[in-house]
Coordinates of C-alpha atoms and ligand atoms in Angstrom, one line a residue:
X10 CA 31.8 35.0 23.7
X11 CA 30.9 38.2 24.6
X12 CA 26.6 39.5 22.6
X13 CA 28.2 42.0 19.8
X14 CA 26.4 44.9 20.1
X15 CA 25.4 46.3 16.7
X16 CA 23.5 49.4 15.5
X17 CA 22.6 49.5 11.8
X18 CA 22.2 52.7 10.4
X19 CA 19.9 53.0 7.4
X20 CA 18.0 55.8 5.1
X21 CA 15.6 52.9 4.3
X22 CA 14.3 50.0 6.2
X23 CA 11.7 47.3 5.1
X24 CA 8.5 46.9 6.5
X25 CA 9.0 50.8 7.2
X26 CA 10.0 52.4 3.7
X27 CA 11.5 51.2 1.1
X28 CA 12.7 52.8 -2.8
X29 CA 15.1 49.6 -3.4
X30 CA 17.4 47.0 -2.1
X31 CA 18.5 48.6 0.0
X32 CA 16.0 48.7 2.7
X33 CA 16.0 45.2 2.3
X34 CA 18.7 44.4 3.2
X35 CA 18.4 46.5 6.4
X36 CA 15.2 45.1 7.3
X37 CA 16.5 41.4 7.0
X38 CA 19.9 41.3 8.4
X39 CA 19.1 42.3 11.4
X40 CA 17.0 39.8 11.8
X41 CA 19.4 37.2 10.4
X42 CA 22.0 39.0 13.1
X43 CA 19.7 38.4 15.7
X44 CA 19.1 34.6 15.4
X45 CA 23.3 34.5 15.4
X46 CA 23.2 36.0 18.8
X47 CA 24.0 39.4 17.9
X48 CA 22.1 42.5 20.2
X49 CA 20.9 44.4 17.1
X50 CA 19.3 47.7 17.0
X51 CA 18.4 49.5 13.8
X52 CA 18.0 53.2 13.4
X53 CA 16.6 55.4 10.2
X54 CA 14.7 58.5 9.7
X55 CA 11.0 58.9 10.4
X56 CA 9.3 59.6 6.9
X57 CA 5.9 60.1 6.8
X58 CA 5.4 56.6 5.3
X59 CA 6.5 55.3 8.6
X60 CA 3.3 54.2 10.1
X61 CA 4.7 53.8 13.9
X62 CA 3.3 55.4 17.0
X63 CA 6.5 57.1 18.7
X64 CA 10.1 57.0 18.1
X65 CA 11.0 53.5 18.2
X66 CA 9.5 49.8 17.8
X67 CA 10.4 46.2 17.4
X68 CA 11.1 44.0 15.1
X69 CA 12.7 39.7 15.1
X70 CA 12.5 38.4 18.9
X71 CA 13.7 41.9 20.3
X72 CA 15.7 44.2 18.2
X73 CA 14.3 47.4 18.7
X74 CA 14.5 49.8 15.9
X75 CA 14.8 54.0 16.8
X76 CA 13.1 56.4 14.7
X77 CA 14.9 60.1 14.1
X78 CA 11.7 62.5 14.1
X79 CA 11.5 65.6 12.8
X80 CA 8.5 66.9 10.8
X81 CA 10.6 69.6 8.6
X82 CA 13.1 67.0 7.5
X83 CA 11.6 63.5 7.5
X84 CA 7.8 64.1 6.8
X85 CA 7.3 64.2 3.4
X86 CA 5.9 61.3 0.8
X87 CA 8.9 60.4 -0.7
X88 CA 12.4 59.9 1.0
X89 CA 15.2 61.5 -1.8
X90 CA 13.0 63.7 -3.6
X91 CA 9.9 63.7 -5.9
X92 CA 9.1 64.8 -9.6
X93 CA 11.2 67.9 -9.1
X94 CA 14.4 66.3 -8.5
X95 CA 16.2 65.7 -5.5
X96 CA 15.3 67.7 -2.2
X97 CA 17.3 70.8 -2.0
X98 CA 17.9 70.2 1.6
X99 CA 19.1 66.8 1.6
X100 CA 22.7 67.6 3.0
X101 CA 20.7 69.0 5.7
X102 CA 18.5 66.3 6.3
X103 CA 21.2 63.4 6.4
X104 CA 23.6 65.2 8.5
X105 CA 21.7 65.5 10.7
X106 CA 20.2 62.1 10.4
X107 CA 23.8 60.7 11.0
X108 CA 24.5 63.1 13.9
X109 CA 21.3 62.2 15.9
X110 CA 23.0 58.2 15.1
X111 CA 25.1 58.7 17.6
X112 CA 23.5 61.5 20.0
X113 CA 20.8 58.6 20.3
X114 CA 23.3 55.9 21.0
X115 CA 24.1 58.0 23.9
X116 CA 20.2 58.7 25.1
X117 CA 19.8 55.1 25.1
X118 CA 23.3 54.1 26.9
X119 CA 23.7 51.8 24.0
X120 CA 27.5 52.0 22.9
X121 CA 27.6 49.8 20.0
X122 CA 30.9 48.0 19.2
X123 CA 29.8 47.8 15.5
X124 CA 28.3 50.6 13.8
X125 CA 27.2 49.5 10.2
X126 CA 26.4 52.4 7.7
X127 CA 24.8 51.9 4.4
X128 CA 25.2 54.4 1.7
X129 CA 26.0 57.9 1.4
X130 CA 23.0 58.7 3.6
X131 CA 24.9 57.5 6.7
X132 CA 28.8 58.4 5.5
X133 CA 28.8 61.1 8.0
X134 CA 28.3 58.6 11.0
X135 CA 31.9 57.3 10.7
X136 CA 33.2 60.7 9.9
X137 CA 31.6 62.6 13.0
X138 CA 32.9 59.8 15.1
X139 CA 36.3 60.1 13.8
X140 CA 36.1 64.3 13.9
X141 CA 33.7 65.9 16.3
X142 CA 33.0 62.2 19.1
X143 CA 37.0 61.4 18.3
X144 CA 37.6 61.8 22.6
X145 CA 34.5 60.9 23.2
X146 CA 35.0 58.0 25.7
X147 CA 31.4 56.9 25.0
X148 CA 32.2 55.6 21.6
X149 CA 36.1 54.5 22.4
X150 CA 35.3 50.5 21.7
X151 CA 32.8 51.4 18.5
X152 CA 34.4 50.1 15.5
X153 CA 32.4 51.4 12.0
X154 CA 31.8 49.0 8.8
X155 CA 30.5 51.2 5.8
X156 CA 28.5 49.2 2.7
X157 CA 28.4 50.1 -0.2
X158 CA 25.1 49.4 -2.1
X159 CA 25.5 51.2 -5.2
X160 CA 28.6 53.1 -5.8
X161 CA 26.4 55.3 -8.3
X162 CA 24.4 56.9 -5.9
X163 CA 27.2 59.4 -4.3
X164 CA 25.7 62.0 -2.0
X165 CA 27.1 64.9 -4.1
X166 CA 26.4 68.5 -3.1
X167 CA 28.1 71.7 -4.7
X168 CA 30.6 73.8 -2.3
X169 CA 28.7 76.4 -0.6
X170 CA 26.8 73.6 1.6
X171 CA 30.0 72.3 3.1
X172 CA 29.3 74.2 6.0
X173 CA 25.8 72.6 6.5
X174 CA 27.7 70.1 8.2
X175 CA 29.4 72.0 11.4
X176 CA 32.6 70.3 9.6
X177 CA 36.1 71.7 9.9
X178 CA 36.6 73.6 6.3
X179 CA 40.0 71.6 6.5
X180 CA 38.3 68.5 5.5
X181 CA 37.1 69.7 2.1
X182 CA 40.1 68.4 0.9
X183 CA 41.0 65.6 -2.4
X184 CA 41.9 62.6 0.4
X185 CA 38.9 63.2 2.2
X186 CA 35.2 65.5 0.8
X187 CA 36.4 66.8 -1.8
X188 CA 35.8 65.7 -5.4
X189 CA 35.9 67.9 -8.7
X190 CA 35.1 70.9 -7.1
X191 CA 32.3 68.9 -4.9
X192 CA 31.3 67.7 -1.9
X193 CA 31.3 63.8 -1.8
X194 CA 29.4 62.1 1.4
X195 CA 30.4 58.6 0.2
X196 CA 33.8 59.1 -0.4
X197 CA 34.6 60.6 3.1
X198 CA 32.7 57.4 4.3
X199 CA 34.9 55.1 2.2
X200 CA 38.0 57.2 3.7
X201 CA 36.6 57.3 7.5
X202 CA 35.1 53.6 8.6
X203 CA 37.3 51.0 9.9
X204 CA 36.5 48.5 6.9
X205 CA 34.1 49.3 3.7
X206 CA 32.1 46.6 2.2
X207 CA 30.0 46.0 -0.7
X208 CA 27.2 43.8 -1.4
X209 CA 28.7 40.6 -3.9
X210 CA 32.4 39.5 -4.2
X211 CA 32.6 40.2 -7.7
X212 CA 31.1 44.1 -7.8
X213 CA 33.9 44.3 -4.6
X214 CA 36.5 43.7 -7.3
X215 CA 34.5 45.3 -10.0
X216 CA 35.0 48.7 -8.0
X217 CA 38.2 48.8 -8.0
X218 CA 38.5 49.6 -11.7
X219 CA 37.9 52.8 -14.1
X220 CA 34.9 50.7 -15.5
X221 CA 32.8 50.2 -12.6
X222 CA 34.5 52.7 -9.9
X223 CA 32.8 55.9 -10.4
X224 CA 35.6 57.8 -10.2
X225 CA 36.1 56.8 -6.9
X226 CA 38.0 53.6 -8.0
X227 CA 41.4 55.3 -6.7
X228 CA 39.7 55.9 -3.2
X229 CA 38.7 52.6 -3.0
X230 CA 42.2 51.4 -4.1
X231 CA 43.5 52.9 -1.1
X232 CA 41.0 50.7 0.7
X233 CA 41.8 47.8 -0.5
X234 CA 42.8 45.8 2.4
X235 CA 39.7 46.5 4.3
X236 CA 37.5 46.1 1.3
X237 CA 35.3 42.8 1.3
X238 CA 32.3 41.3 -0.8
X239 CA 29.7 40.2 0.8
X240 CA 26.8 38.9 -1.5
X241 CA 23.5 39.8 0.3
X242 CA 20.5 37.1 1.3
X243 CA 17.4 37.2 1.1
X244 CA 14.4 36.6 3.8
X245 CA 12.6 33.8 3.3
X246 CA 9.7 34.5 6.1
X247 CA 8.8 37.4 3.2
X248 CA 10.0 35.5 -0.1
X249 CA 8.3 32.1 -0.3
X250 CA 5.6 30.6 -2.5
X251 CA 4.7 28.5 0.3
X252 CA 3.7 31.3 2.3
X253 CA 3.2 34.0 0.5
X254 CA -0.2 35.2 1.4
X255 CA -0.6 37.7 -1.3
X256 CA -0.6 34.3 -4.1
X257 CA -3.6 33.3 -5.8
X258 CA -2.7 30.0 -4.5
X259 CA 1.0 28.8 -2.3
X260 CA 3.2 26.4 -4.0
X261 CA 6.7 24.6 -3.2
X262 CA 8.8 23.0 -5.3
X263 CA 7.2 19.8 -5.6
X264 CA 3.9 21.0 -6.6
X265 CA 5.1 23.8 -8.6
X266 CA 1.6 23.0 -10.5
X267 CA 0.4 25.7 -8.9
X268 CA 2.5 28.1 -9.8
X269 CA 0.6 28.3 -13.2
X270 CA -2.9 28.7 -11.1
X271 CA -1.4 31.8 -10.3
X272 CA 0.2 32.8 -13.7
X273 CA -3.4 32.2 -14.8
X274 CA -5.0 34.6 -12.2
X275 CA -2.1 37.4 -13.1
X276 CA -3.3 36.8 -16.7
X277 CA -6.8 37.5 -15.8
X278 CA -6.6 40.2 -13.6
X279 CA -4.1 42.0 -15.9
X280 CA -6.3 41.6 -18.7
X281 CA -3.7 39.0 -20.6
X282 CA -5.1 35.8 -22.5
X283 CA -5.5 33.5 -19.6
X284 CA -3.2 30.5 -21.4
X285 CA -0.3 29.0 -19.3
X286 CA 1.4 27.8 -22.4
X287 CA 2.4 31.1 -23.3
X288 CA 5.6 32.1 -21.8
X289 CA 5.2 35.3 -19.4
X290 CA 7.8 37.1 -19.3
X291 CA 8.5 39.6 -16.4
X292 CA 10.6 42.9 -15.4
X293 CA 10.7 44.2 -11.6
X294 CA 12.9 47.3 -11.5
X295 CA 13.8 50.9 -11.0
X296 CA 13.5 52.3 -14.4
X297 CA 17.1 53.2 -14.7
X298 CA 19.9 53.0 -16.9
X299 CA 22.1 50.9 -14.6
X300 CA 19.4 48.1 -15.3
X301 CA 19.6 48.2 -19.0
X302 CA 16.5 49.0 -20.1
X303 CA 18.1 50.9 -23.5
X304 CA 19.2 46.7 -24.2
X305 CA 15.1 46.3 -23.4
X306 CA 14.2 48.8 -25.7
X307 CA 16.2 47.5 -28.5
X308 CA 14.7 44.2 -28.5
X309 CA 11.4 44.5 -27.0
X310 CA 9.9 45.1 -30.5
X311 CA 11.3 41.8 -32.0
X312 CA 10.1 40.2 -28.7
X313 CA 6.8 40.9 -28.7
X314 CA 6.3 39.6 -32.6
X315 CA 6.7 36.5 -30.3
X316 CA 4.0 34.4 -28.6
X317 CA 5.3 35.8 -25.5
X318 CA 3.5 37.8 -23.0
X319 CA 5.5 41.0 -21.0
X320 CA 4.8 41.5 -18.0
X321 CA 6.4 45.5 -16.6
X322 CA 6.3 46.6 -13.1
X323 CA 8.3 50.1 -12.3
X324 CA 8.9 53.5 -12.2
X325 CA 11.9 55.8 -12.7
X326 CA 12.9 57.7 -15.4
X327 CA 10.8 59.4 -17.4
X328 CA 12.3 58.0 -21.5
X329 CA 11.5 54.4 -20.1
X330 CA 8.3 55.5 -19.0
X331 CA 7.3 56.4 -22.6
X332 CA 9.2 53.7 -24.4
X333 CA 6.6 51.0 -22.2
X334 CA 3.9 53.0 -22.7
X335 CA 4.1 53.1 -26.5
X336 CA 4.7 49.6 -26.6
X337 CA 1.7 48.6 -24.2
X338 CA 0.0 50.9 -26.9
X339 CA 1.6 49.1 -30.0
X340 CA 1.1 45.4 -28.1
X341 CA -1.9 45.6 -25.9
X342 CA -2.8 42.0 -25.9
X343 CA 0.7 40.8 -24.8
X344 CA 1.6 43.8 -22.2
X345 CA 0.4 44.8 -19.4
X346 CA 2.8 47.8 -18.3
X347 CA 2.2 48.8 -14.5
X348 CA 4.2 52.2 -14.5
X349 CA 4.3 52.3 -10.2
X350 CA 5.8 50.9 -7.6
X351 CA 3.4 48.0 -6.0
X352 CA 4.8 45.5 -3.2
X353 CA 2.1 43.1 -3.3
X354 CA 1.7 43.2 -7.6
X355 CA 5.8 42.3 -7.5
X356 CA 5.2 39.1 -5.2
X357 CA 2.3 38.0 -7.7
X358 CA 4.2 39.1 -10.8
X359 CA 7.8 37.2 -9.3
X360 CA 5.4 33.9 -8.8
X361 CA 3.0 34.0 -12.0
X362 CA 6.3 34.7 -14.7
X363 CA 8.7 32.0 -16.6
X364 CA 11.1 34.2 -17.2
X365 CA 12.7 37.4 -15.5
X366 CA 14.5 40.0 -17.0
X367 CA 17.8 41.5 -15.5
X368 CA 20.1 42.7 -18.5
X369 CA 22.1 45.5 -16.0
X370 CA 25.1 47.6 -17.2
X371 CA 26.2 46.6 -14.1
X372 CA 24.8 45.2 -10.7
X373 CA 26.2 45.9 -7.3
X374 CA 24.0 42.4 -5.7
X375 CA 20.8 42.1 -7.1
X376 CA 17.6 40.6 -5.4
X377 CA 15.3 40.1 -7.9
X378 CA 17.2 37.4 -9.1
X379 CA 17.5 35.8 -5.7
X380 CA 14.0 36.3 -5.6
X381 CA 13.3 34.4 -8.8
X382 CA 15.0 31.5 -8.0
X383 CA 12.8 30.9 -5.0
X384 CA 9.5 31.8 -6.8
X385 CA 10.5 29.0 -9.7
X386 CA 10.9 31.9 -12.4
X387 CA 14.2 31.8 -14.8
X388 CA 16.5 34.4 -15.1
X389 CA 18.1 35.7 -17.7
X390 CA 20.8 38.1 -17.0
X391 CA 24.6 40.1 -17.5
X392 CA 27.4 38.6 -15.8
X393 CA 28.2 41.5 -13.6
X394 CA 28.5 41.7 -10.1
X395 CA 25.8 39.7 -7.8
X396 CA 24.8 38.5 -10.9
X397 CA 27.6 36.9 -11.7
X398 CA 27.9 35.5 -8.4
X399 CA 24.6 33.7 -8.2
X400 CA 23.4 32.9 -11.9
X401 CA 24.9 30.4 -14.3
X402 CA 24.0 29.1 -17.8
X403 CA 21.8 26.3 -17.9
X404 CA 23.0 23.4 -20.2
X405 CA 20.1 21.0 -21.3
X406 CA 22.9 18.0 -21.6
X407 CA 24.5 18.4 -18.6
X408 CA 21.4 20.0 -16.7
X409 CA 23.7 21.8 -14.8
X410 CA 23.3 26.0 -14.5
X411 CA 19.9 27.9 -13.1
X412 CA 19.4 30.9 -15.5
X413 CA 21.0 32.5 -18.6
X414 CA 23.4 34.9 -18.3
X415 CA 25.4 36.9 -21.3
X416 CA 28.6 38.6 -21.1
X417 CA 29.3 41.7 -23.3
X418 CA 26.3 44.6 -22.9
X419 CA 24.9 43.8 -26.6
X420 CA 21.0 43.4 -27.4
X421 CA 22.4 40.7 -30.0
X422 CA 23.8 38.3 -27.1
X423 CA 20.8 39.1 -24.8
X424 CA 18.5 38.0 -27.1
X425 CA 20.2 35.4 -28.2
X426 CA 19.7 34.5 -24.1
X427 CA 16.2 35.1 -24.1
X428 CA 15.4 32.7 -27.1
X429 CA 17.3 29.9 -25.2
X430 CA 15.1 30.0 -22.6
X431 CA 12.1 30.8 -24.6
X432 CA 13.1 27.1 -26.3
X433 CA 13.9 25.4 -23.2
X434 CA 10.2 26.3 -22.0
X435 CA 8.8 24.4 -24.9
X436 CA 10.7 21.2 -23.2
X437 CA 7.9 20.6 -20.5
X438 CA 9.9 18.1 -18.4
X439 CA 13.5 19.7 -18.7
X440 CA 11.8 23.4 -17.9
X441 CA 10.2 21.5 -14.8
X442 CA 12.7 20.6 -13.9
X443 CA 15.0 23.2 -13.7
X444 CA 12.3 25.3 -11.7
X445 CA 11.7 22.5 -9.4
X446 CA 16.0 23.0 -8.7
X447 CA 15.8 26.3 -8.4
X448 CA 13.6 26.6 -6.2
X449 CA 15.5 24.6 -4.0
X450 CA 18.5 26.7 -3.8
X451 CA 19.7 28.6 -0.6
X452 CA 20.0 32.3 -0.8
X453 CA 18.5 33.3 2.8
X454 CA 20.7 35.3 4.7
X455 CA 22.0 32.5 6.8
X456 CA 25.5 31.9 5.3
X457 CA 25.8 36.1 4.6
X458 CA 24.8 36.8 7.8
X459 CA 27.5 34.7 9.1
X460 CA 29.8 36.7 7.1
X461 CA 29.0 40.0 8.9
X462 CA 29.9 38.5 11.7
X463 CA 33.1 37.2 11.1
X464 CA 34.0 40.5 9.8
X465 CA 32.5 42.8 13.1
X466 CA 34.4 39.9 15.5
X467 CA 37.5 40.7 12.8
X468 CA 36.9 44.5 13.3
X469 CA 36.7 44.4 17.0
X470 CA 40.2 42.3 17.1
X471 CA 42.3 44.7 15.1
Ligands
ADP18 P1 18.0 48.1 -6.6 O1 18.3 48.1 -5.2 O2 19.2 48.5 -7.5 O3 16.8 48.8 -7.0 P2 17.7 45.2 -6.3 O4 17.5 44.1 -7.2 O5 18.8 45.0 -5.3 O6 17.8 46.5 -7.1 O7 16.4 45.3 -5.4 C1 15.2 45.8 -5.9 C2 14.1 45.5 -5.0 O8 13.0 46.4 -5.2 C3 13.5 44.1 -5.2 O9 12.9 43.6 -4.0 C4 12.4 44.4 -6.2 O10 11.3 43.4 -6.2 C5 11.9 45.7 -5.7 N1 11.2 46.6 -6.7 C6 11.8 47.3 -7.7 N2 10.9 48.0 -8.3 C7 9.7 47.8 -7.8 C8 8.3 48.2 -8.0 N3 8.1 49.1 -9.0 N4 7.4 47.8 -7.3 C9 7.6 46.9 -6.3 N5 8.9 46.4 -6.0 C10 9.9 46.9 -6.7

């Protein structure tokens, strides 16, 4: 068979920049793509983060990834916007991120036959293929697949900056921009690409409904014979205890011994009581309300009368900043609150916990739990979306399940999930146990990655 030829388009691509899952994701399939035989290039804005000489690199064997430059747009410190809110220009910036997509394909002579957007920071790519490249014979064989990695996170602008786009005024219109009186990037991307996907079988479905679909559930409805769910990976060359060079001390699962030499550094160096009896309990996260952390706040008081120990790392909005910060006031021996965001404090934090807190209103994939698993740390979560798809309750007769996972969004039945695993932990050889399974399970992107492909070679055939 024919090398695909793939180009994926991202705002956000780890090791380059990075505000979530995301640039994960872009930054591992790829890679994932590449080891399936795929010819993979990856393309994203050049923030000033971006620590590159020039306007392109390499990452895997030899996928080479292009950087769009331009200093106005692109070289600032954060990539959305900072304290002030969003950048006012970002309509600006993203169009013309997702024209210079495809005006680069063309300097490079690289016609893909997949182009895979992410997010409403690349929804124009399939609609400026579709409107102003439509007879352009460069592109005739380019098929586009748009993901969806949180249907929350729109790309909505008010009226007036329709025309920021050099788009047809025609198109502000309810099947394609236009929505409430605004202009909607992701649903013109949803309308536009050959096939949509998002990033876990069950948030696919969940989108479809007035619950979970944003408003956009009727779009998507439309959709639904291209939609598909495909639950993301993880890469194990960066998430693994065994290699992991930012640990106190590696570990695998059969000497998951060490694991508590490293809970026991964490302790120090945070300034906890150094104990490994005590269970630490850890939070990763965007401080959001998608994430739950009003369900936190409700029982994080009752938690804490607890021999526990809390363990925060994130940043986001403001009310959860103050909430943590009152409670690492109220509980200073058993918090330590780290109000940033911190890349190497999140791989020590993920190895040193017991337990892992993910209570989401809802969850489009979800990494951190992914993550967990690997690191031998217990989730407990909300059975929505990719959390849903990769957690399940863990019976002490049976010994069957790797986590705890509640249904309906109450702080009553999360609790209730904590305590279970808070007993459990107190069974030395049944908590060993489990982490020594879990940390055996298989959530690299091998078996998604496969997926992708299936779908591109599916694309490509229609
Ligand atoms: P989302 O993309 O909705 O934020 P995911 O669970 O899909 O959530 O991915 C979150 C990723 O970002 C994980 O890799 C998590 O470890 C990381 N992360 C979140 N907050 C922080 C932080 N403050 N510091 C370091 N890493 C973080």
């Amino acid at each position: 068979m024919a090398k695909l030829k793939v180009l994926i388009a991202s705002s956000e691509v780890v090791p380059f920049a990075k505000t979530g899952g995301l640039a994960d994701v872009a930054g591992s399939l790829p890679l994932a793509l590449e080891k399936l035989g795929m010819d993979v290039r990856v393309i994203m804005p050049k923030y000033s983060s971006v620590k590159v000489e020039g306007n392109s690199t390499v990452i895997g064997k030899d996928i080479k990834v292009w950087f769009v430059e331009n200093d106005d747009y692109f070289g600032r410190h954060h990539l959305y916007g900072d304290k002030f809110g969003d950048y006012r220009d970002n309509l600006e910036r993203f169009s013309f991120f997702s024209r210079e997509v495809l005006e680069r394909c063309k300097r490079e002579n690289f016609a893909p036959d997949i182009l895979h957007c992410n997010d409403w920071q690349t929804a124009l790519v399939p609609v400026y293929l579709n409107t102003m490249y439509k007879f352009d014979l460069f592109f005739k064989n380019t098929k586009t697949l748009y993901t969806i990695h949180n249907l929350a996170y729109q790309g909505l602008f008010e009226k007036d900056e329709f025309p920021k786009m050099g788009l047809d005024w025609a198109l502000f219109h309810i099947h394609y921009f236009e929505f409430y009186g605004k202009v909607n990037l992701m649903k013109a991307g949803i309308v536009y690409s050959d096939a949509v996907s998002t990033v876990s079988p069950t948030y696919a479905r969940e989108i479809l409904t007035k619950e979970f679909g944003c408003g956009l559930e009727g779009v998507l409805r439309t959709r639904e014979n291209v939609l598909h769910g495909i639950l993301n990976g993880i890469d194990y060359d960066v998430w693994n205890p065994a290699t992991d060079k930012h640990l106190f001390k590696t570990y695998s699962p059969d000497d998951v011994e060490d694991k508590y030499a490293n809970k026991e550094k964490l302790q120090k160096d945070l300034g906890l009581k150094v104990d490994r009896d005590i269970p630490m309990i850890g939070v990763i996260s965007r401080l959001a309300d998608q994430k739950g952390f009003d369900l936190v706040g409700k029982i994080i008081g009752d938690l804490l009368n607890m021999k526990v120990q809390f363990v925060l790392l994130g940043t986001g909005d403001q009310k959860y900043h103050v909430l943590f910060e009152k409670m690492a006031q109220a509980h200073s021996k058993s918090t330590s609150m780290n109000l940033k965001f911190d890349a190497v404090l999140a791989q020590r934090i993920y190895a040193a916990s017991d337990i892992f807190l993910m209570p989401s209103r809802y969850e489009p994939c979800g990494l951190s739990q992914l993550i967990c698993f690997k690191y031998g740390t217990v989730p407990v979560v909300r059975a929505v979306g990719g959390l849903k798809d990769s957690v399940t309750e863990y019976d002490l007769k049976t010994r069957q399940g790797n986590g705890f996972i509640f249904e309906e969004y109450t702080a009553h039945l999360f609790f209730n999930e904590i305590k279970k695993a808070l007993n459990l932990y107190r069974n030395r050889a049944a908590w060993s146990a489990l982490i020594g399974k879990i940390m055996k399970l298989d959530y690299s992107w091998d078996a998604s990655a496969k997926e992708y492909v299936a779908l591109y070679r599916k694309l490509i055939a229609d």
